[in-house]
Coordinates of C-alpha atoms in Angstrom, one line a residue:
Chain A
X15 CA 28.3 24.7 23.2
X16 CA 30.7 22.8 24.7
X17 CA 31.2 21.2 22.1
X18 CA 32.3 23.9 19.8
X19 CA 36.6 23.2 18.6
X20 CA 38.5 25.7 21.1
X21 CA 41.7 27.3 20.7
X22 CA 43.8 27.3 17.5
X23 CA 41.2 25.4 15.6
X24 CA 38.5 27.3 15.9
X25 CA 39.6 30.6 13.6
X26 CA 39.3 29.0 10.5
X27 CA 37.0 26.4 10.9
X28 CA 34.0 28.7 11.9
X29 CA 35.3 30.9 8.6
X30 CA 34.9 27.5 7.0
X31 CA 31.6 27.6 7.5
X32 CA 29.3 30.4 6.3
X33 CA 31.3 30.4 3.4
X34 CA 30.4 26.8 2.7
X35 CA 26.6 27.1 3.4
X36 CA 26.7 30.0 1.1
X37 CA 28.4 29.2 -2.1
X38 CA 25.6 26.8 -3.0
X39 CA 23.2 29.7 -2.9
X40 CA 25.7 33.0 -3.8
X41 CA 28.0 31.7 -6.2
X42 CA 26.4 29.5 -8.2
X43 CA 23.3 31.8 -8.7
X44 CA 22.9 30.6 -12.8
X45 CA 21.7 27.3 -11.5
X46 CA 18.1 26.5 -11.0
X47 CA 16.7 25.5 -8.0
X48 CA 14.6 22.1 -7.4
X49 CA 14.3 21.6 -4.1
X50 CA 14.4 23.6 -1.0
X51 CA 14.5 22.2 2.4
X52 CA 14.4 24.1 5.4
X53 CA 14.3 23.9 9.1
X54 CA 12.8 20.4 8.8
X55 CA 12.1 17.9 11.5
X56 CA 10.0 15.1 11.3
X57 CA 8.4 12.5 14.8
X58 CA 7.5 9.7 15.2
X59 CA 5.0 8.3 18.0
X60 CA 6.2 5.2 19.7
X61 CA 3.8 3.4 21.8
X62 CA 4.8 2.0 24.4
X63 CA 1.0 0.6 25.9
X64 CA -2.4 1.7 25.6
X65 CA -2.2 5.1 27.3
X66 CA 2.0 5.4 27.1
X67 CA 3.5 7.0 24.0
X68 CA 6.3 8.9 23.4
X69 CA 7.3 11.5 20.7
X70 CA 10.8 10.3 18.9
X71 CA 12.3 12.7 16.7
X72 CA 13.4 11.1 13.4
X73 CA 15.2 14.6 12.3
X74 CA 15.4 18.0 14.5
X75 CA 16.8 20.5 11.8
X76 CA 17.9 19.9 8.4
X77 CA 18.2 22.5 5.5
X78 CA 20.2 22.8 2.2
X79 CA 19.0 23.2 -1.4
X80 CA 19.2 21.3 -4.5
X81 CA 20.1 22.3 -7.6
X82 CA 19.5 20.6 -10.9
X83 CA 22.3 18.4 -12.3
X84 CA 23.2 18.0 -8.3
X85 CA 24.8 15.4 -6.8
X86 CA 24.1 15.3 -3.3
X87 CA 25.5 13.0 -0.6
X88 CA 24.1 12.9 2.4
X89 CA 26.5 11.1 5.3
X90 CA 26.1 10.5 8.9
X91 CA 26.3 7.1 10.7
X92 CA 23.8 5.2 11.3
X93 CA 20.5 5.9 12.4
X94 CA 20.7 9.7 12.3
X95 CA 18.0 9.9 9.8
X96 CA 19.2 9.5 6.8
X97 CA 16.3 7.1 5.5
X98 CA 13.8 9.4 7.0
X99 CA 15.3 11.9 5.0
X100 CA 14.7 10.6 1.3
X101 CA 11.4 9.5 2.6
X102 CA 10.7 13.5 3.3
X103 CA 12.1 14.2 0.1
X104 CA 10.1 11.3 -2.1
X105 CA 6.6 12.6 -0.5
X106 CA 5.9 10.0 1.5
X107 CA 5.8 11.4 4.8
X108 CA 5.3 15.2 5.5
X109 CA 7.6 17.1 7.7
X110 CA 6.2 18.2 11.4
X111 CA 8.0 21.4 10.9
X112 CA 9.8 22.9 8.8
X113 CA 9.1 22.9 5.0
X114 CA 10.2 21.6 1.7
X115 CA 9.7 23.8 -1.7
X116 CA 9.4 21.1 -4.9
X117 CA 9.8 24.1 -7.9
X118 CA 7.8 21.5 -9.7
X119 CA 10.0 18.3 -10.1
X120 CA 8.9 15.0 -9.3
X121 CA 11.3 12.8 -7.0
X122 CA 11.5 9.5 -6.3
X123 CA 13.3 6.8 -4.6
X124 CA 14.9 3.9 -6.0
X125 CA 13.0 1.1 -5.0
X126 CA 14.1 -2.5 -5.4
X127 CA 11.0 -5.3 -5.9
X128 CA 8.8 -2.9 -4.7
X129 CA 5.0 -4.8 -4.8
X130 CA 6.7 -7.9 -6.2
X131 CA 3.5 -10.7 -6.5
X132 CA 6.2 -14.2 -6.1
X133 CA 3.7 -16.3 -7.9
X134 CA 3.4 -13.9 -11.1
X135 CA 5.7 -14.2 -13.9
X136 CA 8.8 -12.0 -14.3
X137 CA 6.9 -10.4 -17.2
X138 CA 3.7 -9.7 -15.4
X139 CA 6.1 -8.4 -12.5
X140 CA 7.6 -6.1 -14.7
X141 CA 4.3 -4.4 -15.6
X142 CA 2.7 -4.2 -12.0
X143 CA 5.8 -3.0 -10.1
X144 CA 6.6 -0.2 -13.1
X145 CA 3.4 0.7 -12.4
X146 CA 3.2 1.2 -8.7
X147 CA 6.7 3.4 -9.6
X148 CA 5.0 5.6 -11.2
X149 CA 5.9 4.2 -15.3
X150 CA 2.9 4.5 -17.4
X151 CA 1.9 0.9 -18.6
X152 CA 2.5 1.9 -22.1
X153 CA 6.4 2.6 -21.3
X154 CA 6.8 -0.2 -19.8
X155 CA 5.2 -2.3 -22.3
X156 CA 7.6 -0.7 -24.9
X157 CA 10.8 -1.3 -23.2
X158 CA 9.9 -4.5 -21.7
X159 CA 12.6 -6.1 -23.8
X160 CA 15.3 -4.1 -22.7
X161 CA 14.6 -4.1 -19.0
X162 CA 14.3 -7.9 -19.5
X163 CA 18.0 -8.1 -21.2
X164 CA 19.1 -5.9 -19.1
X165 CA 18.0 -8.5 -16.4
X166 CA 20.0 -11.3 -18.2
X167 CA 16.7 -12.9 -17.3
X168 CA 15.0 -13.7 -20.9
X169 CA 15.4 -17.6 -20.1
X170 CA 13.2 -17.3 -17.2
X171 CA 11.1 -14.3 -17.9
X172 CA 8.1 -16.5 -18.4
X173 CA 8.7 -18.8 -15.0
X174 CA 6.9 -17.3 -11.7
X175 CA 9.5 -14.9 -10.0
X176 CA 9.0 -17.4 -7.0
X177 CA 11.2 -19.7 -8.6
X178 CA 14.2 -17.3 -8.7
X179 CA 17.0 -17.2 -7.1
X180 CA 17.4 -14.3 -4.6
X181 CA 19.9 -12.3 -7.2
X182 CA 17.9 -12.8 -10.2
X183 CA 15.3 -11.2 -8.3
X184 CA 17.2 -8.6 -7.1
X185 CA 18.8 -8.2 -11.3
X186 CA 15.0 -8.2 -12.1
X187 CA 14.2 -5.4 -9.4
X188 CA 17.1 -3.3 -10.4
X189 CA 16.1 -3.4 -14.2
X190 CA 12.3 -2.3 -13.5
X191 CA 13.6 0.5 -11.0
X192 CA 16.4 2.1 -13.6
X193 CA 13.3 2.9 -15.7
X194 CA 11.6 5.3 -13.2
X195 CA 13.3 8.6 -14.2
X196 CA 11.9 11.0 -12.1
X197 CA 13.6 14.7 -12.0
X198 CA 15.4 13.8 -8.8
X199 CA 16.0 10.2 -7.8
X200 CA 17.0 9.2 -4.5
X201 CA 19.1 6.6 -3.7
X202 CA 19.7 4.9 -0.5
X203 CA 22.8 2.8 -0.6
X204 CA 22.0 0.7 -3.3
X205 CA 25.1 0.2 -5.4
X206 CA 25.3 -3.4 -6.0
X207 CA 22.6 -5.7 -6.4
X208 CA 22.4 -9.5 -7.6
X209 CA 25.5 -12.0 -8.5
X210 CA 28.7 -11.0 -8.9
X211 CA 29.0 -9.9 -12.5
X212 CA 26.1 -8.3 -12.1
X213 CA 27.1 -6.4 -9.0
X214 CA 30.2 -4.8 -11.4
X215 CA 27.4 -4.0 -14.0
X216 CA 24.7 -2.2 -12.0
X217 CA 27.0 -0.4 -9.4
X218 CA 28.9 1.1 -12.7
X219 CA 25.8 2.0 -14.1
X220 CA 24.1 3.9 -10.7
X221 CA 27.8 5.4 -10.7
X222 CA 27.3 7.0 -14.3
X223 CA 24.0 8.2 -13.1
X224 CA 24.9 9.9 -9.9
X225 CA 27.8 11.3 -11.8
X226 CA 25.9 12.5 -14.6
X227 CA 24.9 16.2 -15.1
X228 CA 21.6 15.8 -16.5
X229 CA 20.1 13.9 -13.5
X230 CA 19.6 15.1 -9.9
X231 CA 20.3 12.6 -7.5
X232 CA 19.9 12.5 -3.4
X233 CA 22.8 9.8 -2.4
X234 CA 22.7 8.3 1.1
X235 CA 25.5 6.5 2.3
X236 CA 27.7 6.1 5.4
X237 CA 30.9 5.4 3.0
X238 CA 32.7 8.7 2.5
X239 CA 34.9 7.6 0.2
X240 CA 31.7 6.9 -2.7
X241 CA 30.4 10.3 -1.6
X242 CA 34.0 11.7 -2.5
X243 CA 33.7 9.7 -5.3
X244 CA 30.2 10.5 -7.0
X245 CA 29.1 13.7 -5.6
X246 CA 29.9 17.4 -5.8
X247 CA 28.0 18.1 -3.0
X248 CA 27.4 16.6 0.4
X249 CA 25.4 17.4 3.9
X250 CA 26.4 16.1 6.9
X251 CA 23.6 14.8 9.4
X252 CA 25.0 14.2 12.8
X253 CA 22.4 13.6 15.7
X254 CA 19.4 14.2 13.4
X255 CA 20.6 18.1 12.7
X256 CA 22.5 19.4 9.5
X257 CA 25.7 20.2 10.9
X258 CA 27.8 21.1 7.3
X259 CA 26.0 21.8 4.0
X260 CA 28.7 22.4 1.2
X261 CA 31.4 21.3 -1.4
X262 CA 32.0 17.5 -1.1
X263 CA 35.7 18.2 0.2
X264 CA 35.2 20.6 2.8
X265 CA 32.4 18.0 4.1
X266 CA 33.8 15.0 4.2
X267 CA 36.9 16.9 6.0
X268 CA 34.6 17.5 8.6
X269 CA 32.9 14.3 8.8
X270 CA 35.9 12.8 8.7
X271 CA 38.0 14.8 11.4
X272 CA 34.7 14.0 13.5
X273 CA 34.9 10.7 13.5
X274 CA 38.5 10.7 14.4
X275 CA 38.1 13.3 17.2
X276 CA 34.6 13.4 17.7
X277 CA 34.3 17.2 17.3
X278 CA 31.5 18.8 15.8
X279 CA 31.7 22.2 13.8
X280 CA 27.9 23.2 14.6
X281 CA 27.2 21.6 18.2
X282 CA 23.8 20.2 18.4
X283 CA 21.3 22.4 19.7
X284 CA 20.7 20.5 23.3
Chain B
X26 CA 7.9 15.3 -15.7
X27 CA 6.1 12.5 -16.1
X28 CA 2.0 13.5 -15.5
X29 CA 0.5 10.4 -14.0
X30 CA -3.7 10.6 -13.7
X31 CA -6.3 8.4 -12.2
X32 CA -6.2 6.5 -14.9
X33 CA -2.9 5.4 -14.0
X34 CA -4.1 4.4 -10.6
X35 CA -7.7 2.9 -11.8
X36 CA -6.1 0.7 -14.3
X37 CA -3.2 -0.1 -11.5
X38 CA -5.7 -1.2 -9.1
X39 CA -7.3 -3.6 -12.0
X40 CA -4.2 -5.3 -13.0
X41 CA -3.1 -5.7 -9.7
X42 CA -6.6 -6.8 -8.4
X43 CA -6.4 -9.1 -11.3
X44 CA -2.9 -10.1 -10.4
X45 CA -4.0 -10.9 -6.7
X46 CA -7.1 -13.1 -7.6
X47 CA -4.9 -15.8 -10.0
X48 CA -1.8 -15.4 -7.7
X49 CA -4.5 -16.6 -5.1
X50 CA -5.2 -19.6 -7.2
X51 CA -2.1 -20.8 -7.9
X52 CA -1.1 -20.2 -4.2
X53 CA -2.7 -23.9 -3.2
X54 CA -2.7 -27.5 -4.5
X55 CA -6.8 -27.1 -5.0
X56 CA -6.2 -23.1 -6.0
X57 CA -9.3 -22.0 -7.1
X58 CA -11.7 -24.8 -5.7
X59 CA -11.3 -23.8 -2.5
X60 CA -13.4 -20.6 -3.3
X61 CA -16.4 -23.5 -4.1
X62 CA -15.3 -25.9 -1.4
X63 CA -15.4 -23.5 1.6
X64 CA -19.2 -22.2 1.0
X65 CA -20.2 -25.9 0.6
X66 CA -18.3 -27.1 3.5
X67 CA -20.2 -24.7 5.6
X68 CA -23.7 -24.8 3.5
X69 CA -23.3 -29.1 4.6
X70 CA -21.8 -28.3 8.2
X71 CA -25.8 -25.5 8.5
X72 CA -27.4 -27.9 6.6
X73 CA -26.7 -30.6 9.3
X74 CA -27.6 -28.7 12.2
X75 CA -30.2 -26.9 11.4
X76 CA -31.8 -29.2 8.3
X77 CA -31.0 -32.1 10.3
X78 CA -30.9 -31.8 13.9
X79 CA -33.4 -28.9 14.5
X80 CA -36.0 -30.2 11.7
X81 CA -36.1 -26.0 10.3
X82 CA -36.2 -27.0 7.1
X83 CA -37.6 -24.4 4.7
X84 CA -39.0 -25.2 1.2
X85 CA -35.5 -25.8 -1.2
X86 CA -33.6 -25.1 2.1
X87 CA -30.2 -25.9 0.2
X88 CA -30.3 -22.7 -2.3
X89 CA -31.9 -20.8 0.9
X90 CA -28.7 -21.4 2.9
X91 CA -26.3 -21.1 0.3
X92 CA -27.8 -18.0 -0.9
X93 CA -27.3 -16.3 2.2
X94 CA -23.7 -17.4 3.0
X95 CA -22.2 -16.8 -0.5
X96 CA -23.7 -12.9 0.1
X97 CA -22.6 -13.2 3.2
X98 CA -19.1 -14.4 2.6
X99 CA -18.6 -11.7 0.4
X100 CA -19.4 -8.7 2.5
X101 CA -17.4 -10.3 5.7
X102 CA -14.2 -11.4 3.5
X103 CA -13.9 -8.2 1.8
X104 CA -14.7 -5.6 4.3
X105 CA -12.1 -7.3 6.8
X106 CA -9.4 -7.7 3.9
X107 CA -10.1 -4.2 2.6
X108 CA -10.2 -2.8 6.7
X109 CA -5.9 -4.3 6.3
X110 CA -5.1 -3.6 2.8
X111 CA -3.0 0.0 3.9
X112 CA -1.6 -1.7 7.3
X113 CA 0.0 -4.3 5.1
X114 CA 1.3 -2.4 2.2
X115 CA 3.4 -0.5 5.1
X116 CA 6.7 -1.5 3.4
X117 CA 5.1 0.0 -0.1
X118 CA 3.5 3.0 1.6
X119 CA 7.3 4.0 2.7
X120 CA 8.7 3.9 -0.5
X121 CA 6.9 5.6 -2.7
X122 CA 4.3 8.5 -2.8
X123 CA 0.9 6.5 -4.0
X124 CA -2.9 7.6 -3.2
X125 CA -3.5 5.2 -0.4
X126 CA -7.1 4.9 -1.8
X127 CA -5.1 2.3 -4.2
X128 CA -5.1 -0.5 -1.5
X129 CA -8.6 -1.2 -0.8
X130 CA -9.6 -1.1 -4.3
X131 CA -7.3 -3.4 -5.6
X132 CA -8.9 -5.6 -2.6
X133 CA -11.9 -4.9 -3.5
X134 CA -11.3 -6.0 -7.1
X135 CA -9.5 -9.1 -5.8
X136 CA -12.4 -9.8 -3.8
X137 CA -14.8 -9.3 -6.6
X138 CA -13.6 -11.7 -8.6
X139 CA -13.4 -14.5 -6.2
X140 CA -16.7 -13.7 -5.3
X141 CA -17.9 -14.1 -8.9
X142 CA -16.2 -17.5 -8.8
X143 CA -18.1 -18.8 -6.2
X144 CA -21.3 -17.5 -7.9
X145 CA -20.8 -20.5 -10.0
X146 CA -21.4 -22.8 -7.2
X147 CA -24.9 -21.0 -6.7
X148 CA -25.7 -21.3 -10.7
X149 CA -25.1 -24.7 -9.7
X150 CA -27.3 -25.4 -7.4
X151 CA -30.2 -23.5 -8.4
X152 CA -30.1 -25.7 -11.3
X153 CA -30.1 -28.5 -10.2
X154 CA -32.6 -27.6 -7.4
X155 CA -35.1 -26.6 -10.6
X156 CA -35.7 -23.2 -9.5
X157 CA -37.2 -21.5 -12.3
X158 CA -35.6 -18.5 -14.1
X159 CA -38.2 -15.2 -13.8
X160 CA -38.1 -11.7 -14.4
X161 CA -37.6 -10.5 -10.6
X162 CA -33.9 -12.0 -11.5
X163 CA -33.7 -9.2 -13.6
X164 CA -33.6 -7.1 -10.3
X165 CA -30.4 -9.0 -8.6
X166 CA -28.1 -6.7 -10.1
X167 CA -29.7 -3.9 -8.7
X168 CA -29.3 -6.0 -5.4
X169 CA -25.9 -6.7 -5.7
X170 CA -25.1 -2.7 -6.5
X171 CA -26.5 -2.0 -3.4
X172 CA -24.3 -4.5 -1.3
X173 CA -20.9 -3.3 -3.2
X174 CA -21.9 -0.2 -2.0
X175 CA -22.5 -1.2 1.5
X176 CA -18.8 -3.3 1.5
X177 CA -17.0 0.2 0.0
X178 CA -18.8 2.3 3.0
X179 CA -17.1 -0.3 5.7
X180 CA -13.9 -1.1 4.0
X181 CA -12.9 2.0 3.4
X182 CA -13.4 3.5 6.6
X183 CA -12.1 0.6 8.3
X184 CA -9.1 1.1 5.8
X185 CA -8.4 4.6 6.9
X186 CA -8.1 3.9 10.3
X187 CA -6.9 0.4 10.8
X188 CA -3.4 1.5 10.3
X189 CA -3.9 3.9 13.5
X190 CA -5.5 1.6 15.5
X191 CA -4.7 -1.8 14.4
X192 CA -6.7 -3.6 17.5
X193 CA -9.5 -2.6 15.3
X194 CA -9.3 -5.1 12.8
X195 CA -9.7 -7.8 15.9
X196 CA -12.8 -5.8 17.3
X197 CA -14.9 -6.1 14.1
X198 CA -13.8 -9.4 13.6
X199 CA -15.9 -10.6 16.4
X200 CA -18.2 -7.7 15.4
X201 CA -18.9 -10.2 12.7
X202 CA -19.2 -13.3 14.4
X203 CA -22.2 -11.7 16.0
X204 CA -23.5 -10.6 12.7
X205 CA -23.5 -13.9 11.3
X206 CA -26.0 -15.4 13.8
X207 CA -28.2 -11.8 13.5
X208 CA -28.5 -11.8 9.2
X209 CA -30.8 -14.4 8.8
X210 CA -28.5 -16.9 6.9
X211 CA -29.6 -20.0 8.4
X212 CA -33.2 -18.9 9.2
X213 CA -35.5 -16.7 7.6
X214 CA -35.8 -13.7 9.6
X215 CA -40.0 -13.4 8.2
X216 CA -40.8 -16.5 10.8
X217 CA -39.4 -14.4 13.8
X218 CA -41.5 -12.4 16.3
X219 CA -42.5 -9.0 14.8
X220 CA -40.5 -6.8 17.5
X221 CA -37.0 -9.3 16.7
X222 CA -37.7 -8.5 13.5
X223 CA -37.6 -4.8 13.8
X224 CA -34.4 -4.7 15.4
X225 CA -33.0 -6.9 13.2
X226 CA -33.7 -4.8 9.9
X227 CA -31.2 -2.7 11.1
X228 CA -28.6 -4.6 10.1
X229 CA -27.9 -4.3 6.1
X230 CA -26.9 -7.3 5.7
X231 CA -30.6 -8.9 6.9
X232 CA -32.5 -6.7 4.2
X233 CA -29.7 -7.8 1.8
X234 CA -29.5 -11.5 2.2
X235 CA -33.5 -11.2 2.1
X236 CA -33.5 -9.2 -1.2
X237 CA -31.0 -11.5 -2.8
X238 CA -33.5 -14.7 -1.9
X239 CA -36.1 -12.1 -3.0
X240 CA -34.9 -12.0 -6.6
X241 CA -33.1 -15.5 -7.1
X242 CA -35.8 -18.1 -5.4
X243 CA -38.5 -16.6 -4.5
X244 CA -39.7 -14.9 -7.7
X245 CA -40.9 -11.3 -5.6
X246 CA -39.4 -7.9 -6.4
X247 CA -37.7 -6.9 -3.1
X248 CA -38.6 -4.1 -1.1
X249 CA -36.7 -0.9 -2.3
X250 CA -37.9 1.4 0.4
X251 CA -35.0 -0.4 2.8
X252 CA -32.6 -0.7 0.3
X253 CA -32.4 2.8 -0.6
X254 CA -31.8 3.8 2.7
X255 CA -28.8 1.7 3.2
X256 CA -27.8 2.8 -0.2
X257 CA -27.9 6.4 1.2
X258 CA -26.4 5.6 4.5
X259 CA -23.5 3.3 2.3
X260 CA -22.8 6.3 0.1
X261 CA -22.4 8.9 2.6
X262 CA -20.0 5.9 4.5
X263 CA -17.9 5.7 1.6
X264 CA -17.5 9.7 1.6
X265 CA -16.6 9.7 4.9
X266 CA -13.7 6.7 4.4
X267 CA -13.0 8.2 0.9
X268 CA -12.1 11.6 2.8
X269 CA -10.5 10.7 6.1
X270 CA -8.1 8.3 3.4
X271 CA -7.4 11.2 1.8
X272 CA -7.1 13.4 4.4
X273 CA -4.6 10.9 6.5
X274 CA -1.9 10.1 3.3
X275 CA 0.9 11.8 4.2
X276 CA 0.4 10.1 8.0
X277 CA 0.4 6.8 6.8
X278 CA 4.0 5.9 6.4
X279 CA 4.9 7.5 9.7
X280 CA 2.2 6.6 12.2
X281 CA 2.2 2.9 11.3
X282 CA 3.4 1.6 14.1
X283 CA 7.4 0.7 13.6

């Protein structure tokens, strides 16, 4: 507790923070809930030798809720979790306590090149890594075009995606993955992919989609200023617990204040 | 909401499989003639030592040897390829929620086909060795059933717990060493002492090998009584894998060691 802010500080800030937590869940009651995380903490078992293992906890506590048409950003520095986070939320892991409600939405994360085959054409690419995202074969059959000239790759479509260059891969894996369109997509960090130009074009385009209202989006990032920028709502993970759940603002003023003073609103529980 | 169905995944793991087996062949200079080379390399090296050196030549010894090494190769390669196919899709397994069942059948698949391809090289020989096509051929596919079945009981369990204990992978690699020397490739187990014999019929891959000879060359329906057991032990191997894959998913991506 020593770490709560003393003297002057302290009124308003512990105010601050019920009243953040809550207007997610009191004020806003119209909106329909998609995802519900609470309490969840997630280990991992690093060996060490044969016999010697020890029990590393990824996350301790994390809770908040997401609401369709949400905009999350999740900050903290680096290794707190983050990454483990999405993986909670996209299904791939299962917490070790704790639990997450889905009120029936699929989520996924935005995966670049995910089961690229290098000595397959882009074409063939296209298909096999759709399908491992979870795109029906059809859908990806009928906007192969598209995804290709979105790519700028219909030149080399046909060539083995060994032969490209590591942005025109990374144009190609960006194409396939805007095509998932899960309820909830997470995204972790990916802005900018590929060559310049292309940079401008895909980081404007994952920009629109954070931004819009008819998609749900999980953003992780350690930049406040694109969570201030994209998102309406942020959590703050600081030493693998949720310390501030709330309006984007009211976060990042914490987060931010933190990293200049190194106070925490919620101390850790030791 | 987008539903996705096994069909998804079945026709996933075919492309993919698919994908794998011509990604293989284009990988080398020689591609896909290494899947004939490497059986013939080591059909010449038995061939040599035990044609040659030790005199225990067999009637059409050639087809006798490759016969056993071709069925051979394809149990080994694709039970240890299928025991790694989830440790090495690690990266995938962390980035998206798939039915980790996925991996060792698009091994499996990949395997398949290769294995088909170095059919030809039997074809071959039994051609120009003269052996004379007969009814009990009719039977092979029966035979080969039987083995698939056998390779799907060990992969897949190997698959769903490889990833926990990866040191496995390295213990039944020279668990097959040994079973090379014990499944009557290079000799035919019938000239053994009775009580060698016995023991050895434990091992499927004896009353396989023998089958497969059974049909192809030696123009006698093989033995079923055997080969339904191992079918029945197989299937109940492949529940077990099938299950504890099932049963482990959500562990995958975390317990893999980082």
């Amino acid at each position: 507790m020593s770490e709560m802010p003393t003297g002057s500080g302290k009124g308003p800030e512990v105010s601050d923070v019920p009243a953040a937590i809550s207007s997610s869940a009191v004020t806003e009651p119209s909106r329909e809930l998609v995802l519900r995380v609470r309490n969840v903490g997630v280990s991992y078992w690093m060996r060490h030798s044969f016999i010697r293992r020890r029990r590393f906890w990824a996350l301790k506590d994390v809770s908040f809720d997401l609401y369709r048409g949400d905009s999350l950003g999740v900050i903290g520095k680096n290794g707190v979790g983050k990454s483990t986070l999405l993986r909670l939320l996209a299904g791939v892991m299962s917490p070790d306590h704790g639990e997450i409600i889905n009120y029936g939405v699929t989520v996924s994360l935005l995966s670049l090149n995910l089961g690229f085959v290098p000595y397959l054409s882009g074409r063939e690419n296209i298909i096999l890594s759709g399908m491992f995202q979870g795109i029906p074969k059809q859908e990806l059959r009928e906007r192969m075009n598209a995804i290709i000239r979105f790519a700028e790759l219909e030149e080399f479509i046909d060539e083995p995606v060994a032969t490209y260059s590591s942005g025109m891969t990374a144009r190609l894996g960006f194409s396939i993955a805007l095509n998932t369109q899960p309820d909830v997509l997470l995204v972790d960090e990916i802005l900018g992919v590929g060559d310049a130009d292309f940079q401008e074009k895909s980081k404007a385009i994952m920009k629109d989609r954070i931004r819009s209202q008819d998609t749900t989006i999980v953003f992780v990032s350690h930049n406040a200023n694109l969570i201030r920028e994209l998102c309406n709502r942020a959590v703050w993970i600081e030493d693998r617990v949720v310390q501030i759940e709330g309006d984007t603002g009211l976060v990042l003023d914490a987060y931010t204040r933190f990293l200049k003073t190194g106070e925490k609103i919620i101390s850790a529980s030791a | 909401m987008r539903k996705l169905n096994r069909g998804h995944y079945l026709q996933l793991a075919l492309l993919r499989g698919w994908a794998d087996f011509r990604a293989e062949a284009s990988r080398t200079w020689l591609g896909v003639l290494w899947w004939i080379a490497d059986p013939l390399l080591n059909m010449v090296v038995l061939y040599i030592v035990f044609g040659v050196f030790f005199q225990r030549r067999t009637p059409n010894f050639v087809p006798f040897l490759l016969i056993g090494l071709v069925f051979w190769r394809y149990f080994n390669v694709t039970v240890m390829n299928m025991g790694v196919s989830i440790l090495n899709n690690v990266s995938m397994i962390r980035q998206v929620a798939l039915p980790k069942l996925l991996f060792p059948m698009i091994t499996l698949v990949t395997c398949t086909l290769e294995f088909f391809f170095t059919l030809l090289l039997l074809v071959a020989v039994m051609i120009i060795y003269k052996i004379p096509p007969h009814s009990a051929m009719l039977w092979w596919p029966v035979v080969f059933g039987v083995q698939v079945l056998v390779v799907l009981g060990c992969g897949l369990t190997l698959a769903a717990f490889t990833p926990f204990v990866p040191d496995l992978n390295k213990m039944v690699n020279q668990l097959m060493r040994i079973l090379f020397y014990m499944s009557g490739i290079f000799y035919d187990v019938r000239h053994l002492p009775e009580k060698a014999q016995e023991l050895l019929v434990l091992n499927p891959m004896v009353v396989l090998i023998d089958a497969h000879r059974a049909c192809l060359m030696e123009q006698r329906v093989p033995d079923w009584q055997p080969l339904a057991w191992i079918a029945v032990v197989s299937l109940a191997g492949i529940l077990f894998g099938w299950t504890c894959i099932r049963r482990f998913n959500p562990l995958y991506a975390k317990r893999i060691a980082r």
